Coordinates of C-alpha atoms and ligand atoms in Angstrom, one line a residue:
Chain A
M1 CA -19.0 19.8 -5.6
S2 CA -18.5 20.5 -9.3
T3 CA -14.7 19.6 -9.0
L4 CA -15.7 16.0 -8.5
L5 CA -17.3 15.9 -11.9
K6 CA -14.5 17.6 -13.9
P7 CA -13.3 14.9 -16.3
K8 CA -15.7 14.1 -19.1
T9 CA -18.3 11.5 -18.3
A10 CA -17.7 8.0 -19.6
A11 CA -20.7 8.6 -21.9
E12 CA -19.3 11.8 -23.3
L13 CA -15.9 10.2 -23.7
R14 CA -17.1 7.2 -25.7
D15 CA -19.3 9.4 -27.9
L16 CA -16.2 11.5 -28.8
Y17 CA -13.5 8.9 -29.1
V18 CA -14.8 5.4 -29.5
R19 CA -16.0 3.4 -32.5
Q20 CA -19.5 2.7 -31.3
E21 CA -20.1 -0.2 -33.6
M22 CA -17.1 -2.0 -32.1
M23 CA -18.5 -1.9 -28.6
P24 CA -18.7 -3.6 -26.2
T25 CA -15.0 -4.7 -26.3
I26 CA -14.2 -8.4 -26.9
F27 CA -12.4 -8.6 -23.6
C28 CA -13.3 -11.1 -21.0
D29 CA -15.2 -10.2 -17.8
G30 CA -12.8 -8.7 -15.3
C31 CA -10.1 -8.0 -17.9
G32 CA -8.3 -4.7 -17.2
L33 CA -7.7 -4.0 -20.9
G34 CA -10.8 -1.8 -21.2
N35 CA -9.4 0.3 -18.4
V36 CA -6.2 1.0 -20.4
L37 CA -8.4 2.2 -23.2
N38 CA -10.5 4.5 -21.0
Y39 CA -7.4 5.9 -19.2
T40 CA -5.7 6.7 -22.5
L41 CA -8.8 8.5 -23.8
W42 CA -9.2 10.5 -20.6
A43 CA -5.5 11.4 -20.9
L44 CA -6.0 12.5 -24.5
D45 CA -9.0 14.5 -23.5
E46 CA -7.1 16.2 -20.7
L47 CA -4.4 17.3 -23.3
Q48 CA -7.1 18.4 -25.8
V49 CA -5.2 16.8 -28.6
D50 CA -7.0 17.0 -32.0
L51 CA -7.9 13.3 -32.8
N52 CA -7.2 14.0 -36.5
Q53 CA -3.5 14.4 -35.6
V54 CA -3.3 11.2 -33.6
V55 CA -2.4 7.7 -35.0
F56 CA -2.8 4.6 -32.9
V57 CA -0.6 1.6 -33.8
S58 CA -0.6 -1.9 -32.4
G59 CA 0.7 -5.4 -33.0
I60 CA -1.2 -8.6 -32.3
G61 CA -2.7 -9.8 -29.1
C62 CA -5.7 -9.0 -26.8
S63 CA -3.9 -5.8 -25.8
S64 CA -3.1 -4.9 -29.4
R65 CA -6.8 -4.9 -30.2
L66 CA -7.1 -1.6 -28.3
S67 CA -6.2 0.5 -31.3
G68 CA -9.3 -0.7 -33.2
Y69 CA -11.7 0.8 -30.7
V70 CA -10.4 4.4 -31.1
N71 CA -12.1 6.5 -33.7
S72 CA -8.9 7.9 -35.2
D73 CA -6.5 6.8 -37.9
G74 CA -4.6 3.7 -36.8
M75 CA -2.8 0.6 -37.9
H76 CA -3.3 -2.9 -36.5
T77 CA 0.0 -4.4 -37.7
T78 CA 1.9 -7.7 -37.5
H79 CA 3.0 -9.4 -34.3
G80 CA 5.9 -7.6 -32.7
R81 CA 6.3 -5.0 -35.4
A82 CA 4.1 -2.2 -34.1
L83 CA 7.1 0.0 -33.3
S84 CA 8.6 -0.3 -36.8
F85 CA 5.3 0.8 -38.3
A86 CA 5.0 3.6 -35.7
S87 CA 8.6 4.7 -36.4
G88 CA 7.8 4.9 -40.1
I89 CA 4.7 7.0 -39.5
K90 CA 6.6 9.4 -37.1
A91 CA 9.5 9.7 -39.5
A92 CA 7.2 10.5 -42.4
N93 CA 5.2 13.1 -40.5
P94 CA 6.8 14.2 -37.2
N95 CA 3.8 16.5 -36.4
L96 CA 1.6 13.5 -35.7
T97 CA 1.1 12.2 -32.2
V98 CA 1.8 8.4 -32.4
I99 CA 0.6 6.2 -29.7
V100 CA 1.3 2.4 -29.6
F101 CA -0.6 -0.2 -27.8
T102 CA 1.3 -3.4 -27.4
G103 CA 1.5 -6.4 -25.0
D104 CA 4.2 -8.1 -23.1
G105 CA 4.4 -10.9 -25.7
D106 CA 4.1 -8.5 -28.6
G107 CA 6.3 -5.7 -27.3
A108 CA 8.9 -7.5 -25.1
G109 CA 8.8 -11.1 -26.6
I110 CA 8.7 -11.3 -30.3
G111 CA 9.1 -7.5 -30.6
G112 CA 11.8 -7.2 -27.9
N113 CA 14.5 -6.3 -30.4
H114 CA 12.4 -3.6 -31.9
L115 CA 11.7 -2.2 -28.5
L116 CA 15.4 -2.0 -27.7
H117 CA 16.3 -0.2 -30.9
T118 CA 13.3 2.1 -31.0
I119 CA 14.2 3.3 -27.5
R120 CA 17.8 3.7 -28.5
R121 CA 16.8 5.9 -31.4
N122 CA 14.6 7.9 -29.1
M123 CA 11.7 8.0 -31.5
D124 CA 9.0 10.4 -30.3
L125 CA 6.4 7.8 -29.5
T126 CA 4.2 7.0 -26.6
V127 CA 4.2 3.2 -26.0
I128 CA 1.5 1.8 -23.7
L129 CA 2.7 -1.7 -23.0
V130 CA 0.3 -4.0 -21.3
N131 CA 1.9 -6.6 -19.1
N132 CA -0.5 -9.3 -18.1
F133 CA 2.3 -11.9 -17.4
I134 CA 1.1 -14.0 -20.3
Y135 CA 0.2 -14.5 -24.0
G136 CA -3.5 -14.0 -23.4
M137 CA -5.0 -14.2 -26.9
T138 CA -3.4 -17.5 -27.8
G139 CA -4.5 -19.3 -24.6
G140 CA -1.9 -18.6 -22.0
Q141 CA 1.6 -19.5 -23.1
S142 CA 4.4 -18.1 -21.0
A143 CA 5.7 -14.7 -21.8
P144 CA 9.1 -13.1 -21.0
T145 CA 7.3 -11.5 -18.1
T146 CA 5.7 -14.6 -16.5
P147 CA 7.0 -14.7 -12.9
I148 CA 9.2 -17.6 -11.7
G149 CA 6.9 -20.4 -10.7
G150 CA 4.0 -19.0 -12.8
I151 CA 1.8 -21.7 -14.4
S152 CA 1.0 -21.3 -18.1
S153 CA 0.1 -23.7 -20.9
T154 CA 3.8 -24.0 -21.8
T155 CA 5.0 -24.1 -18.2
P156 CA 2.5 -26.5 -16.6
Y157 CA 4.8 -27.4 -13.7
G158 CA 5.9 -23.8 -13.1
N159 CA 8.1 -21.4 -14.9
V160 CA 11.8 -21.6 -14.3
E161 CA 12.9 -18.6 -16.2
Y162 CA 13.4 -15.1 -14.7
A163 CA 10.9 -12.5 -15.7
M164 CA 12.0 -9.5 -17.7
D165 CA 11.8 -6.0 -16.1
I166 CA 10.7 -4.0 -19.2
C167 CA 10.9 -0.7 -17.4
A168 CA 14.5 -1.4 -16.2
L169 CA 15.4 -2.1 -19.9
A170 CA 13.9 1.2 -21.0
M171 CA 15.7 3.0 -18.2
A172 CA 19.0 1.5 -19.1
L173 CA 18.5 2.7 -22.7
E174 CA 17.8 6.2 -21.3
A175 CA 14.2 6.5 -22.4
P176 CA 13.1 10.0 -21.4
Y177 CA 9.9 8.8 -19.8
V178 CA 9.3 5.5 -18.1
A179 CA 6.4 4.7 -15.8
R180 CA 4.6 1.7 -14.5
W181 CA 1.0 1.5 -13.1
T182 CA -1.7 -0.9 -12.2
V183 CA -5.2 -0.3 -13.5
N184 CA -6.7 -0.4 -10.0
Q185 CA -6.5 3.3 -9.5
P186 CA -7.6 5.5 -12.5
Y187 CA -6.1 9.0 -11.8
P188 CA -2.4 8.2 -11.6
P189 CA -2.2 6.4 -14.9
I190 CA -4.4 9.0 -16.6
K191 CA -2.1 11.7 -15.5
S192 CA 1.0 9.7 -16.4
I193 CA -0.2 8.7 -19.9
A194 CA -0.9 12.4 -20.5
Q195 CA 2.7 13.2 -19.4
G196 CA 4.0 10.5 -21.7
I197 CA 2.1 11.8 -24.7
A198 CA 3.3 15.4 -24.0
K199 CA 6.9 14.1 -23.6
R200 CA 9.4 14.8 -26.4
G201 CA 11.0 11.5 -27.2
F202 CA 10.3 7.9 -26.3
A203 CA 7.7 7.4 -23.5
L204 CA 7.1 3.9 -22.1
I205 CA 4.1 3.3 -19.9
E206 CA 3.9 -0.3 -18.6
M207 CA 0.4 -1.1 -17.5
L208 CA 0.0 -4.1 -15.2
V209 CA -3.3 -5.6 -16.2
P210 CA -5.2 -8.5 -14.7
C211 CA -5.9 -11.3 -17.2
P212 CA -8.4 -13.5 -15.2
T213 CA -8.9 -15.9 -18.1
A214 CA -5.4 -17.0 -19.3
Y215 CA -3.3 -16.2 -16.2
G216 CA -5.4 -15.8 -13.1
G217 CA -7.3 -19.1 -13.2
R218 CA -4.2 -21.2 -13.4
N219 CA -2.3 -19.3 -10.7
G220 CA -4.7 -19.4 -7.8
L221 CA -6.4 -16.1 -8.7
K222 CA -9.8 -17.4 -9.9
G223 CA -12.4 -14.7 -10.1
V224 CA -12.3 -11.0 -10.8
E225 CA -12.0 -9.9 -7.2
R226 CA -9.0 -12.0 -6.3
I227 CA -6.9 -11.2 -9.3
W228 CA -7.6 -7.4 -8.9
Q229 CA -6.7 -7.6 -5.3
W230 CA -3.4 -9.3 -6.1
Y231 CA -2.2 -6.1 -7.8
R232 CA -3.0 -4.1 -4.7
D233 CA -1.2 -6.5 -2.5
N234 CA 1.9 -7.0 -4.7
T235 CA 2.7 -3.4 -5.8
V236 CA 4.2 -0.5 -4.0
L237 CA 4.4 3.2 -5.0
L238 CA 7.9 4.2 -5.7
D239 CA 7.7 7.1 -3.3
D240 CA 6.5 4.8 -0.5
F241 CA 9.2 2.3 -1.3
E242 CA 12.0 4.8 -1.1
H243 CA 10.6 6.3 2.1
I244 CA 10.2 2.9 3.8
M245 CA 13.7 1.7 2.7
E246 CA 15.1 4.9 4.3
F247 CA 13.1 5.3 7.4
G248 CA 11.0 2.1 7.8
T249 CA 11.5 -0.7 10.3
H250 CA 13.1 -3.9 9.3
E251 CA 9.7 -5.7 9.2
E252 CA 8.3 -2.9 6.9
Q253 CA 11.3 -3.2 4.6
E254 CA 11.0 -7.0 4.4
E255 CA 7.3 -6.6 3.5
I256 CA 7.8 -4.4 0.5
K257 CA 11.2 -5.7 -0.6
H258 CA 9.9 -7.9 -3.4
K259 CA 6.9 -5.9 -4.4
I260 CA 6.6 -4.4 -7.9
K261 CA 7.4 -0.7 -7.9
V262 CA 4.8 1.6 -9.6
G263 CA 5.1 5.2 -10.4
V264 CA 7.1 7.5 -12.7
L265 CA 10.5 5.7 -12.8
Q266 CA 12.4 8.0 -15.1
D267 CA 11.6 11.6 -16.4
S268 CA 14.4 13.4 -18.3
E269 CA 15.1 15.3 -21.4
R270 CA 17.0 14.0 -24.5
E271 CA 16.8 15.1 -28.1
C272 CA 14.6 12.8 -30.1
F273 CA 15.1 11.2 -33.5
D274 CA 13.3 13.8 -35.6
E275 CA 15.2 16.6 -34.0
Q276 CA 18.5 14.9 -34.7
W277 CA 17.4 14.2 -38.2
A278 CA 16.3 17.8 -38.8
K279 CA 19.7 19.0 -37.7
L280 CA 21.4 16.5 -40.0
V281 CA 19.4 17.7 -42.9
E282 CA 20.2 21.3 -42.1
R283 CA 23.9 20.5 -41.9
V284 CA 24.3 18.5 -45.1
K285 CA 21.9 20.3 -47.4
L286 CA 23.4 21.9 -50.5
Chain B
M1 CA -29.8 19.9 1.0
E2 CA -27.2 17.2 0.5
Q3 CA -26.2 16.7 -3.1
T4 CA -27.4 13.4 -4.5
F5 CA -26.3 11.4 -7.5
T6 CA -27.7 9.0 -10.1
I7 CA -26.0 6.2 -11.8
L8 CA -26.9 5.4 -15.4
I9 CA -26.0 2.0 -16.7
D10 CA -25.7 1.5 -20.4
E11 CA -27.2 -2.1 -20.6
R12 CA -26.0 -2.5 -24.2
W13 CA -22.4 -2.5 -23.0
C14 CA -22.4 -3.6 -19.3
K15 CA -20.9 -7.1 -19.1
G16 CA -21.8 -7.6 -15.5
C17 CA -18.1 -8.0 -14.4
K18 CA -18.9 -6.4 -11.0
L19 CA -15.8 -4.3 -10.9
C20 CA -17.9 -1.2 -10.1
Y21 CA -19.7 -3.0 -7.3
I22 CA -16.4 -4.4 -5.9
H23 CA -14.6 -1.1 -5.8
C24 CA -17.4 1.4 -4.7
P25 CA -15.9 2.9 -1.5
T26 CA -19.2 3.4 0.1
Q27 CA -20.9 0.1 -0.9
A28 CA -23.7 2.1 -2.5
L29 CA -24.2 -0.4 -5.4
R30 CA -25.7 -3.8 -5.6
I31 CA -26.1 -6.4 -8.3
A32 CA -29.7 -6.6 -9.6
E33 CA -31.5 -9.9 -9.6
R34 CA -33.1 -9.2 -12.9
F35 CA -31.4 -9.9 -16.2
S36 CA -30.3 -7.2 -18.7
P37 CA -31.0 -7.8 -22.4
R38 CA -27.5 -9.2 -22.6
G39 CA -28.4 -11.8 -20.1
I40 CA -26.3 -10.6 -17.2
H41 CA -27.2 -9.1 -13.8
P42 CA -26.4 -5.4 -14.1
P43 CA -25.3 -3.2 -11.1
E44 CA -27.7 -0.6 -9.7
L45 CA -27.6 2.1 -7.1
A46 CA -29.0 0.5 -4.0
L47 CA -28.4 3.2 -1.5
V48 CA -28.7 6.7 -3.0
E49 CA -27.9 8.4 0.3
R50 CA -24.5 6.6 0.5
C51 CA -23.3 7.5 -3.0
N52 CA -20.9 10.5 -2.7
G53 CA -20.4 11.1 -6.4
C54 CA -16.7 10.0 -6.3
R55 CA -17.1 8.5 -9.8
L56 CA -14.7 5.6 -9.1
C57 CA -17.3 3.2 -10.6
E58 CA -17.4 5.2 -13.7
L59 CA -13.7 5.6 -14.1
L60 CA -13.1 1.9 -13.4
C61 CA -15.7 0.4 -15.7
P62 CA -13.8 -1.2 -18.5
D63 CA -16.7 -0.8 -21.0
F64 CA -17.8 2.9 -20.5
A65 CA -21.1 1.5 -19.2
I66 CA -21.5 3.7 -16.1
T67 CA -22.1 7.4 -15.9
V68 CA -22.5 9.2 -12.6
S69 CA -24.4 12.4 -12.7
E70 CA -25.7 15.0 -10.2
E71 CA -29.3 14.6 -9.4
V72 CA -31.2 17.7 -10.6
A73 CA -33.6 19.0 -8.0
V74 CA -37.1 18.9 -9.4
H75 CA -38.4 21.6 -7.1
G76 CA -36.3 24.8 -7.2
Ligands
LIG301 C1 4.4 -14.1 -36.3 C2 3.3 -14.5 -35.3 N1 3.6 -15.4 -34.4 C3 2.7 -15.9 -33.5 C4 1.4 -15.4 -33.6 C5 0.4 -15.9 -32.6 N2 0.1 -14.9 -31.5 C6 -1.0 -14.1 -31.6 S1 -1.1 -13.1 -30.3 C7 0.2 -13.8 -29.5 C8 0.7 -13.4 -28.2 C9 0.3 -12.1 -27.7 O1 0.7 -11.9 -26.4 P1 0.7 -10.4 -25.8 O2 1.3 -9.4 -26.7 O3 1.2 -10.5 -24.4 O4 -0.9 -10.0 -25.8 P2 -2.1 -10.4 -24.8 O5 -3.0 -11.2 -25.6 O6 -1.5 -11.1 -23.6 O7 -2.7 -9.1 -24.5 C10 0.8 -14.8 -30.4 C11 2.0 -15.6 -30.0 C12 1.1 -14.4 -34.6 N3 -0.1 -13.9 -34.6 N4 2.1 -14.0 -35.4
LIG302 S1 -7.6 -13.6 -22.4 FE1 -6.9 -12.3 -20.8 S2 -6.0 -10.4 -21.7 FE2 -7.3 -11.5 -23.3 S3 -9.4 -10.5 -23.1 FE3 -9.4 -12.3 -21.8 S4 -8.8 -11.6 -19.7 FE4 -8.2 -10.0 -21.2
LIG303 S1 -17.9 -2.3 -14.2 FE1 -19.1 -1.7 -16.0 S2 -19.3 -3.6 -17.2 FE2 -18.7 -4.2 -15.1 S3 -20.6 -4.5 -14.0 FE3 -20.0 -2.4 -13.6 S4 -21.1 -1.3 -15.2 FE4 -21.1 -3.4 -15.8
LIG304 S1 -20.0 7.4 -7.5 FE1 -18.6 6.5 -6.0 S2 -19.9 6.3 -4.2 FE2 -21.3 6.5 -5.9 S3 -21.7 4.4 -6.6 FE3 -20.0 5.2 -7.8 S4 -18.2 4.4 -6.7 FE4 -19.9 4.3 -5.3
LIG305 MG1 0.2 -10.5 -22.6

């Protein structure tokens, strides 16, 4: 059954792509951030991209530490500003593959305005935004993604603000590629990250990642098993959602109505910033 | 003969989070009673005949600490 063993082994992958001296990661037991790193590296390997032509950029947060583990050029920048640095890198050398790791606090909170305008510009970046419903690194303050009722250190009696749907924002701004996944199943996000990297223009991949330390414990999800199970119980594949909404019984529809949809949510074509820019240069040059 | 698999745990990196053990679809793994040098209980392959080589444990390990490989037959 050689097909079962097709992707590189974890040992081969880490030897090729990971800074050995940085391992193991600083992430807590049961944190899903390591999975985001693995899946991204498996996706890169699938595409056979030359690591010398890849730059990883991140902001600040547990999720933003991911760039530091990859044995490529990279920048660990300031909180919320990863996309500005990434845009600069891409504008200076459009041949580079630029991948951004960011968090819900980093990318949608303090960096929310940068997210908006980087998508609007359609910079050719792949942004892997980790949504763990919380500011993990600083001890669990509420994020723009914390669900209504969610307990955090800044909402000890329950959050009263609506959570932001980051993918819906990206879709409204017509990002060419938008997807959302859990880390529970490896193959769909690996395939999707590869699609995002290959995509011309802005690709947003929102990864729903369990944070047992700063979110789970306070919200009735103590222990690795329970918080990982929550993501199985509270998400639904987009295809299944659409099928049930069209053909399912009333009970089936009620059951999935409020679940978080995962899958490829948008996949289209749109000229990206460097193509527009190249055309402009061609048009106005003397 | 049925194909068998071995599980290699890199004990430098395994944090003992049990994600591999929790997710193994055939319940082939168990958590060892002994301590690894990092002071945690590492997973180990308890039931070789159950492991189907699906590699889910390897793909899901957040710390690249598991590698599944095909058992090479000693006698050709
Ligand atoms: C300008 C600035 N403000 C605040 C901070 C403190 N800070 C560090 S990480 C962080 C939140 C990160 O949250 P998120 O992006 O969700 O990352 P996570 O740790 O949850 O992965 C904050 C507020 C900072 N480093 N810089
Ligand atoms: S605080 Fe949360 S996000 Fe940060 S490493 Fe721990 S589990 Fe992961
Ligand atoms: S998933 Fe990895 S780190 Fe966690 S117990 Fe298994 S081998 Fe160890
Ligand atoms: S390869 Fe599959 S069956 Fe074997 S131990 Fe890992 S998860 Fe279980
Ligand atoms: Mg966060």
